[in-house]
PDB file of C-alpha atoms in Angstrom:
ATOM      1  CA  ASP A   1     -43.668  24.262  77.469  1.00 51.00           C
ATOM      2  CA  ALA A   2     -45.160  27.170  74.526  1.00 53.00           C
ATOM      3  CA  ALA A   3     -42.798  29.022  72.535  1.00 87.00           C
ATOM      4  CA  VAL A   4     -43.530  32.698  70.729  1.00 96.00           C
ATOM      5  CA  THR A   5     -40.637  33.617  69.016  1.00 96.00           C
ATOM      6  CA  GLN A   6     -39.566  37.412  68.889  1.00 97.00           C
ATOM      7  CA  LYS A   7     -36.883  38.844  66.093  1.00 96.00           C
ATOM      8  CA  PRO A   8     -35.386  40.924  66.624  1.00 97.00           C
ATOM      9  CA  ARG A   9     -34.626  41.240  70.112  1.00 96.00           C
ATOM     10  CA  TYR A  10     -32.702  44.579  70.224  1.00 97.00           C
ATOM     11  CA  LEU A  11     -33.442  47.220  67.279  1.00 98.00           C
ATOM     12  CA  ILE A  12     -31.889  50.291  67.536  1.00 98.00           C
ATOM     13  CA  LYS A  13     -33.702  53.587  64.889  1.00 98.00           C
ATOM     14  CA  MET A  14     -32.800  56.669  64.314  1.00 97.00           C
ATOM     15  CA  LYS A  15     -35.713  59.184  64.983  1.00 97.00           C
ATOM     16  CA  GLY A  16     -38.563  58.852  61.577  1.00 96.00           C
ATOM     17  CA  GLN A  17     -37.072  55.992  59.735  1.00 97.00           C
ATOM     18  CA  GLU A  18     -39.061  53.278  59.330  1.00 97.00           C
ATOM     19  CA  ALA A  19     -38.889  50.436  61.912  1.00 98.00           C
ATOM     20  CA  GLU A  20     -40.003  46.143  62.070  1.00 98.00           C
ATOM     21  CA  MET A  21     -40.665  43.253  64.006  1.00 98.00           C
ATOM     22  CA  LYS A  22     -42.216  39.633  63.224  1.00 98.00           C
ATOM     23  CA  CYS A  23     -43.771  37.368  65.968  1.00 98.00           C
ATOM     24  CA  ILE A  24     -44.062  34.116  65.525  1.00 97.00           C
ATOM     25  CA  PRO A  25     -46.367  32.690  67.436  1.00 96.00           C
ATOM     26  CA  GLU A  26     -47.328  28.478  69.006  1.00 94.00           C
ATOM     27  CA  LYS A  27     -48.565  26.545  66.647  1.00 93.00           C
ATOM     28  CA  GLY A  28     -52.348  26.508  65.881  1.00 92.00           C
ATOM     29  CA  HIS A  29     -53.059  29.235  69.022  1.00 94.00           C
ATOM     30  CA  THR A  30     -55.777  31.773  66.494  1.00 92.00           C
ATOM     31  CA  ALA A  31     -55.469  34.748  68.555  1.00 92.00           C
ATOM     32  CA  VAL A  32     -52.333  37.228  68.773  1.00 94.00           C
ATOM     33  CA  PHE A  33     -52.330  40.566  70.370  1.00 94.00           C
ATOM     34  CA  TRP A  34     -49.040  43.044  70.374  1.00 96.00           C
ATOM     35  CA  TYR A  35     -48.023  45.257  73.319  1.00 96.00           C
ATOM     36  CA  GLN A  36     -46.024  47.915  74.527  1.00 96.00           C
ATOM     37  CA  GLN A  37     -44.234  48.279  77.343  1.00 95.00           C
ATOM     38  CA  LYS A  38     -41.763  51.027  78.603  1.00 93.00           C
ATOM     39  CA  GLN A  39     -39.167  51.131  81.513  1.00 85.00           C
ATOM     40  CA  SER A  40     -40.704  47.771  83.294  1.00 76.00           C
ATOM     41  CA  LYS A  41     -44.435  48.910  83.605  1.00 84.00           C
ATOM     42  CA  GLU A  42     -48.176  49.659  82.416  1.00 88.00           C
ATOM     43  CA  LEU A  43     -48.291  46.288  79.501  1.00 92.00           C
ATOM     44  CA  LYS A  44     -50.505  49.288  76.915  1.00 92.00           C
ATOM     45  CA  PHE A  45     -51.956  46.890  74.476  1.00 92.00           C
ATOM     46  CA  LEU A  46     -51.748  47.925  70.360  1.00 94.00           C
ATOM     47  CA  ILE A  47     -53.755  45.358  68.486  1.00 94.00           C
ATOM     48  CA  TYR A  48     -55.651  41.601  68.874  1.00 91.00           C
ATOM     49  CA  PHE A  49     -56.219  39.473  65.748  1.00 93.00           C
ATOM     50  CA  GLN A  50     -57.741  35.659  65.775  1.00 91.00           C
ATOM     51  CA  ASN A  51     -57.127  34.141  62.627  1.00 92.00           C
ATOM     52  CA  GLN A  52     -55.023  36.797  62.152  1.00 93.00           C
ATOM     53  CA  GLN A  53     -57.384  39.053  60.479  1.00 94.00           C
ATOM     54  CA  PRO A  54     -57.097  42.442  63.205  1.00 93.00           C
ATOM     55  CA  LEU A  55     -60.345  42.461  65.737  1.00 90.00           C
ATOM     56  CA  ASP A  56     -59.396  45.657  67.838  1.00 89.00           C
ATOM     57  CA  GLN A  57     -56.192  48.595  67.673  1.00 91.00           C
ATOM     58  CA  ILE A  58     -55.497  51.754  69.827  1.00 91.00           C
ATOM     59  CA  ASP A  59     -55.818  54.793  67.250  1.00 92.00           C
ATOM     60  CA  MET A  60     -51.937  55.338  67.572  1.00 90.00           C
ATOM     61  CA  VAL A  61     -51.736  52.091  65.669  1.00 91.00           C
ATOM     62  CA  LYS A  62     -53.720  53.257  63.130  1.00 91.00           C
ATOM     63  CA  GLU A  63     -51.982  56.148  62.764  1.00 92.00           C
ATOM     64  CA  ARG A  64     -48.556  56.002  62.795  1.00 93.00           C
ATOM     65  CA  PHE A  65     -47.794  51.676  62.656  1.00 95.00           C
ATOM     66  CA  SER A  66     -48.344  48.233  60.294  1.00 94.00           C
ATOM     67  CA  ALA A  67     -49.622  45.709  61.571  1.00 96.00           C
ATOM     68  CA  VAL A  68     -50.470  42.486  59.268  1.00 95.00           C
ATOM     69  CA  CYS A  69     -50.544  39.226  60.347  1.00 94.00           C
ATOM     70  CA  PRO A  70     -49.985  36.873  55.819  1.00 92.00           C
ATOM     71  CA  SER A  71     -50.306  33.354  58.030  1.00 90.00           C
ATOM     72  CA  SER A  72     -51.381  32.314  61.379  1.00 87.00           C
ATOM     73  CA  SER A  73     -46.888  31.234  61.192  1.00 91.00           C
ATOM     74  CA  LEU A  74     -45.902  34.513  61.049  1.00 96.00           C
ATOM     75  CA  CYS A  75     -47.442  37.973  62.024  1.00 97.00           C
ATOM     76  CA  SER A  76     -44.918  42.093  62.149  1.00 97.00           C
ATOM     77  CA  LEU A  77     -45.428  45.614  63.481  1.00 98.00           C
ATOM     78  CA  GLY A  78     -44.735  48.674  61.597  1.00 97.00           C
ATOM     79  CA  ILE A  79     -43.343  51.509  62.440  1.00 97.00           C
ATOM     80  CA  ARG A  80     -43.974  54.017  59.860  1.00 96.00           C
ATOM     81  CA  THR A  81     -41.592  57.083  61.144  1.00 95.00           C
ATOM     82  CA  CYS A  82     -40.016  56.594  64.281  1.00 97.00           C
ATOM     83  CA  GLU A  83     -40.457  59.765  67.315  1.00 96.00           C
ATOM     84  CA  ALA A  84     -38.757  59.068  70.969  1.00 96.00           C
ATOM     85  CA  GLU A  85     -41.421  57.391  72.650  1.00 96.00           C
ATOM     86  CA  ASP A  86     -42.178  54.440  70.496  1.00 97.00           C
ATOM     87  CA  SER A  87     -38.607  54.005  72.241  1.00 97.00           C
ATOM     88  CA  ALA A  88     -39.773  50.462  74.541  1.00 97.00           C
ATOM     89  CA  LEU A  89     -40.528  46.792  74.607  1.00 96.00           C
ATOM     90  CA  TYR A  90     -41.871  45.216  72.396  1.00 97.00           C
ATOM     91  CA  LEU A  91     -44.110  42.325  73.525  1.00 97.00           C
ATOM     92  CA  CYS A  92     -45.925  40.390  71.386  1.00 97.00           C
ATOM     93  CA  SER A  93     -47.844  37.439  72.891  1.00 96.00           C
ATOM     94  CA  SER A  94     -50.847  34.112  71.042  1.00 95.00           C
ATOM     95  CA  SER A  95     -53.140  31.803  72.935  1.00 92.00           C
ATOM     96  CA  LEU A  96     -55.890  29.898  71.849  1.00 89.00           C
ATOM     97  CA  ARG A  97     -59.696  30.926  71.094  1.00 81.00           C
ATOM     98  CA  GLY A  98     -61.672  31.426  74.208  1.00 77.00           C
ATOM     99  CA  ALA A  99     -62.043  34.046  76.924  1.00 73.00           C
ATOM    100  CA  ASP A 100     -60.489  31.711  79.723  1.00 80.00           C
ATOM    101  CA  ALA A 101     -57.124  30.921  76.594  1.00 87.00           C
ATOM    102  CA  GLU A 102     -53.684  31.353  78.471  1.00 89.00           C
ATOM    103  CA  GLN A 103     -51.330  34.310  76.815  1.00 92.00           C
ATOM    104  CA  PHE A 104     -48.181  33.131  76.215  1.00 95.00           C
ATOM    105  CA  PHE A 105     -45.788  36.036  75.570  1.00 96.00           C
ATOM    106  CA  GLY A 106     -42.644  35.900  73.640  1.00 96.00           C
ATOM    107  CA  PRO A 107     -39.450  37.649  74.904  1.00 95.00           C
ATOM    108  CA  GLY A 108     -40.097  40.660  73.585  1.00 96.00           C
ATOM    109  CA  THR A 109     -38.291  43.545  70.503  1.00 97.00           C
ATOM    110  CA  ARG A 110     -36.793  46.442  73.065  1.00 97.00           C
ATOM    111  CA  LEU A 111     -36.277  48.962  70.191  1.00 98.00           C
ATOM    112  CA  THR A 112     -34.936  52.283  70.949  1.00 98.00           C
ATOM    113  CA  VAL A 113     -34.814  55.675  68.519  1.00 98.00           C
ATOM    114  CA  LEU A 114     -32.506  57.964  68.699  1.00 96.00           C
TER     115      LEU A 114
ATOM    116  CA  GLY B   1     -66.577  48.132  78.159  1.00 80.00           C
ATOM    117  CA  ASP B   2     -64.181  46.063  80.755  1.00 86.00           C
ATOM    118  CA  SER B   3     -61.665  47.935  82.984  1.00 92.00           C
ATOM    119  CA  VAL B   4     -59.194  45.941  85.832  1.00 95.00           C
ATOM    120  CA  THR B   5     -57.679  48.017  88.415  1.00 96.00           C
ATOM    121  CA  GLN B   6     -55.067  47.144  90.484  1.00 97.00           C
ATOM    122  CA  THR B   7     -54.814  50.167  93.301  1.00 94.00           C
ATOM    123  CA  GLU B   8     -51.035  49.677  94.246  1.00 93.00           C
ATOM    124  CA  GLY B   9     -48.630  50.743  91.977  1.00 93.00           C
ATOM    125  CA  LEU B  10     -45.928  49.867  94.568  1.00 95.00           C
ATOM    126  CA  VAL B  11     -45.961  46.946  97.701  1.00 97.00           C
ATOM    127  CA  THR B  12     -42.602  45.920  99.446  1.00 97.00           C
ATOM    128  CA  LEU B  13     -42.966  43.861 102.128  1.00 97.00           C
ATOM    129  CA  THR B  14     -40.699  41.449 104.664  1.00 97.00           C
ATOM    130  CA  GLU B  15     -39.481  38.529 103.729  1.00 97.00           C
ATOM    131  CA  GLY B  16     -42.014  36.274 105.099  1.00 97.00           C
ATOM    132  CA  LEU B  17     -45.293  38.546 105.929  1.00 97.00           C
ATOM    133  CA  PRO B  18     -48.192  37.661 104.289  1.00 97.00           C
ATOM    134  CA  VAL B  19     -49.023  39.116 101.048  1.00 97.00           C
ATOM    135  CA  MET B  20     -51.557  40.299  99.754  1.00 97.00           C
ATOM    136  CA  LEU B  21     -51.914  42.449  96.580  1.00 97.00           C
ATOM    137  CA  ASN B  22     -55.649  43.969  95.281  1.00 97.00           C
ATOM    138  CA  CYS B  23     -57.748  43.620  92.160  1.00 97.00           C
ATOM    139  CA  THR B  24     -60.987  44.237  91.486  1.00 97.00           C
ATOM    140  CA  TYR B  25     -62.728  44.606  87.706  1.00 95.00           C
ATOM    141  CA  GLN B  26     -66.125  45.728  85.371  1.00 93.00           C
ATOM    142  CA  SER B  27     -66.895  43.507  82.849  1.00 88.00           C
ATOM    143  CA  THR B  28     -70.102  43.052  81.041  1.00 82.00           C
ATOM    144  CA  TYR B  29     -70.088  39.853  80.696  1.00 81.00           C
ATOM    145  CA  SER B  30     -69.001  36.594  82.635  1.00 81.00           C
ATOM    146  CA  PRO B  31     -65.809  36.955  83.218  1.00 86.00           C
ATOM    147  CA  PHE B  32     -62.906  34.852  83.860  1.00 89.00           C
ATOM    148  CA  LEU B  33     -60.248  36.679  85.404  1.00 92.00           C
ATOM    149  CA  PHE B  34     -56.039  36.057  85.325  1.00 94.00           C
ATOM    150  CA  TRP B  35     -52.488  36.750  87.725  1.00 96.00           C
ATOM    151  CA  TYR B  36     -49.745  36.529  84.997  1.00 96.00           C
ATOM    152  CA  VAL B  37     -46.243  37.681  86.775  1.00 96.00           C
ATOM    153  CA  GLN B  38     -43.523  39.247  84.942  1.00 95.00           C
ATOM    154  CA  HIS B  39     -40.040  38.550  86.662  1.00 95.00           C
ATOM    155  CA  LEU B  40     -36.955  41.039  85.823  1.00 92.00           C
ATOM    156  CA  ASN B  41     -35.564  40.749  82.573  1.00 89.00           C
ATOM    157  CA  GLU B  42     -38.667  38.442  81.498  1.00 92.00           C
ATOM    158  CA  ALA B  43     -42.171  38.042  79.607  1.00 92.00           C
ATOM    159  CA  PRO B  44     -45.503  37.803  81.630  1.00 94.00           C
ATOM    160  CA  LYS B  45     -46.408  34.014  82.392  1.00 94.00           C
ATOM    161  CA  LEU B  46     -49.412  32.939  83.169  1.00 94.00           C
ATOM    162  CA  LEU B  47     -48.848  32.407  87.608  1.00 95.00           C
ATOM    163  CA  LEU B  48     -53.402  31.744  87.950  1.00 91.00           C
ATOM    164  CA  LYS B  49     -56.303  32.228  86.825  1.00 89.00           C
ATOM    165  CA  SER B  50     -59.744  31.419  87.876  1.00 87.00           C
ATOM    166  CA  PHE B  51     -62.421  28.625  87.530  1.00 72.00           C
ATOM    167  CA  THR B  52     -66.091  28.643  86.339  1.00 62.00           C
ATOM    168  CA  ASP B  53     -67.237  26.608  89.122  1.00 62.00           C
ATOM    169  CA  ASN B  54     -65.716  29.040  91.228  1.00 62.00           C
ATOM    170  CA  LYS B  55     -63.092  26.959  93.242  1.00 67.00           C
ATOM    171  CA  ARG B  56     -59.922  28.197  94.107  1.00 72.00           C
ATOM    172  CA  PRO B  57     -57.185  28.992  91.820  1.00 75.00           C
ATOM    173  CA  GLU B  58     -54.287  27.920  94.365  1.00 78.00           C
ATOM    174  CA  HIS B  59     -49.874  28.259  91.916  1.00 82.00           C
ATOM    175  CA  GLN B  60     -47.042  28.248  93.441  1.00 85.00           C
ATOM    176  CA  GLY B  61     -47.868  29.768  97.059  1.00 92.00           C
ATOM    177  CA  PHE B  62     -50.069  31.754  95.908  1.00 95.00           C
ATOM    178  CA  HIS B  63     -54.087  32.043  95.796  1.00 93.00           C
ATOM    179  CA  ALA B  64     -57.014  33.793  94.466  1.00 93.00           C
ATOM    180  CA  THR B  65     -60.858  34.155  95.501  1.00 87.00           C
ATOM    181  CA  LEU B  66     -63.083  36.103  92.646  1.00 87.00           C
ATOM    182  CA  HIS B  67     -65.859  37.693  94.209  1.00 88.00           C
ATOM    183  CA  LYS B  68     -68.358  38.226  91.669  1.00 87.00           C
ATOM    184  CA  SER B  69     -69.717  40.034  94.220  1.00 90.00           C
ATOM    185  CA  SER B  70     -67.838  42.845  95.051  1.00 93.00           C
ATOM    186  CA  SER B  71     -65.927  42.544  91.311  1.00 93.00           C
ATOM    187  CA  SER B  72     -62.603  41.521  92.856  1.00 94.00           C
ATOM    188  CA  PHE B  73     -59.713  38.513  92.799  1.00 94.00           C
ATOM    189  CA  HIS B  74     -57.011  39.688  94.835  1.00 96.00           C
ATOM    190  CA  LEU B  75     -53.518  37.637  94.720  1.00 96.00           C
ATOM    191  CA  GLN B  76     -52.648  35.914  97.929  1.00 96.00           C
ATOM    192  CA  LYS B  77     -50.569  34.314  99.560  1.00 97.00           C
ATOM    193  CA  SER B  78     -48.998  33.433 103.489  1.00 96.00           C
ATOM    194  CA  SER B  79     -45.489  34.051 103.305  1.00 97.00           C
ATOM    195  CA  ALA B  80     -43.527  36.191 100.535  1.00 97.00           C
ATOM    196  CA  GLN B  81     -40.749  34.963  99.493  1.00 97.00           C
ATOM    197  CA  LEU B  82     -37.445  36.363  98.290  1.00 97.00           C
ATOM    198  CA  SER B  83     -38.052  34.971  94.532  1.00 96.00           C
ATOM    199  CA  ASP B  84     -41.511  36.728  94.563  1.00 97.00           C
ATOM    200  CA  SER B  85     -40.418  40.348  93.674  1.00 97.00           C
ATOM    201  CA  ALA B  86     -41.754  40.955  90.301  1.00 97.00           C
ATOM    202  CA  LEU B  87     -44.912  42.419  88.151  1.00 96.00           C
ATOM    203  CA  TYR B  88     -47.788  41.318  89.566  1.00 97.00           C
ATOM    204  CA  TYR B  89     -50.781  41.657  86.061  1.00 97.00           C
ATOM    205  CA  CYS B  90     -54.307  41.281  86.838  1.00 97.00           C
ATOM    206  CA  ALA B  91     -56.151  40.817  83.509  1.00 94.00           C
ATOM    207  CA  LEU B  92     -59.993  39.756  82.903  1.00 92.00           C
ATOM    208  CA  SER B  93     -61.205  38.461  79.174  1.00 89.00           C
ATOM    209  CA  SER B  94     -65.411  37.701  79.601  1.00 82.00           C
ATOM    210  CA  TYR B  95     -67.583  35.790  77.157  1.00 76.00           C
ATOM    211  CA  GLY B  96     -68.555  38.208  74.461  1.00 70.00           C
ATOM    212  CA  ASN B  97     -65.379  40.080  74.978  1.00 70.00           C
ATOM    213  CA  GLU B  98     -62.207  37.850  74.723  1.00 72.00           C
ATOM    214  CA  LYS B  99     -59.171  40.472  74.441  1.00 79.00           C
ATOM    215  CA  ILE B 100     -58.283  40.591  76.940  1.00 86.00           C
ATOM    216  CA  THR B 101     -57.540  43.032  78.924  1.00 90.00           C
ATOM    217  CA  PHE B 102     -54.883  44.088  81.622  1.00 93.00           C
ATOM    218  CA  GLY B 103     -54.137  46.337  84.809  1.00 95.00           C
ATOM    219  CA  ALA B 104     -51.789  48.891  85.774  1.00 95.00           C
ATOM    220  CA  GLY B 105     -49.474  46.235  87.424  1.00 96.00           C
ATOM    221  CA  THR B 106     -47.765  46.445  90.302  1.00 97.00           C
ATOM    222  CA  LYS B 107     -44.929  45.708  91.239  1.00 96.00           C
ATOM    223  CA  LEU B 108     -43.929  43.541  94.163  1.00 97.00           C
ATOM    224  CA  THR B 109     -40.532  43.783  95.894  1.00 97.00           C
ATOM    225  CA  ILE B 110     -39.664  41.918  98.923  1.00 97.00           C
ATOM    226  CA  LYS B 111     -36.946  42.640 101.628  1.00 97.00           C
ATOM    227  CA  PRO B 112     -35.055  40.027 103.772  1.00 96.00           C
TER     228      PRO B 112
END
């Protein structure tokens, strides 16, 4: 079975603090995605990497987040200054290249901003 | 650009009744459609995906048919089970735009 790893599983930050979460994609997968999910609802796309290069991201990520994949086996998503509205489950997924490729999701990092 | 529409946010059914969850899409290029399922406190995982040769994909009793004429990929099951209660996401990617686009999701609740 595919295994995408995310750490930490739970993260608690005060408003204004910095947060960082990590994702280890499935070995051999070249595409990595980050999503934000609030209260088990819509999967909100954040950013997409292909071969460690960011190919697409939403404005919120450009403005307040930092996301990198320094190697093919590690990606990270950071929030420079946490706000209450950032409280959510952050899901990382990876896939092989190709439009018909299945995405494999990690268990997520649940961020709570107090 | 690509988009996916799931019209029902919440669907509640009695066990044993048929299930149909709607999904329509817009795509500039030749599309691939997927259904992902997310059970409570779990990560989403692939349920089924469309084939290029128009075969009907099936998994765990669910099936879906890609209709390019109506831009639809509705999810169906003949008889709902309690264990089918979950969030279901329709998703789209295409040659020329490999970033997958998810619909808003449909929460399916099956009652005894």
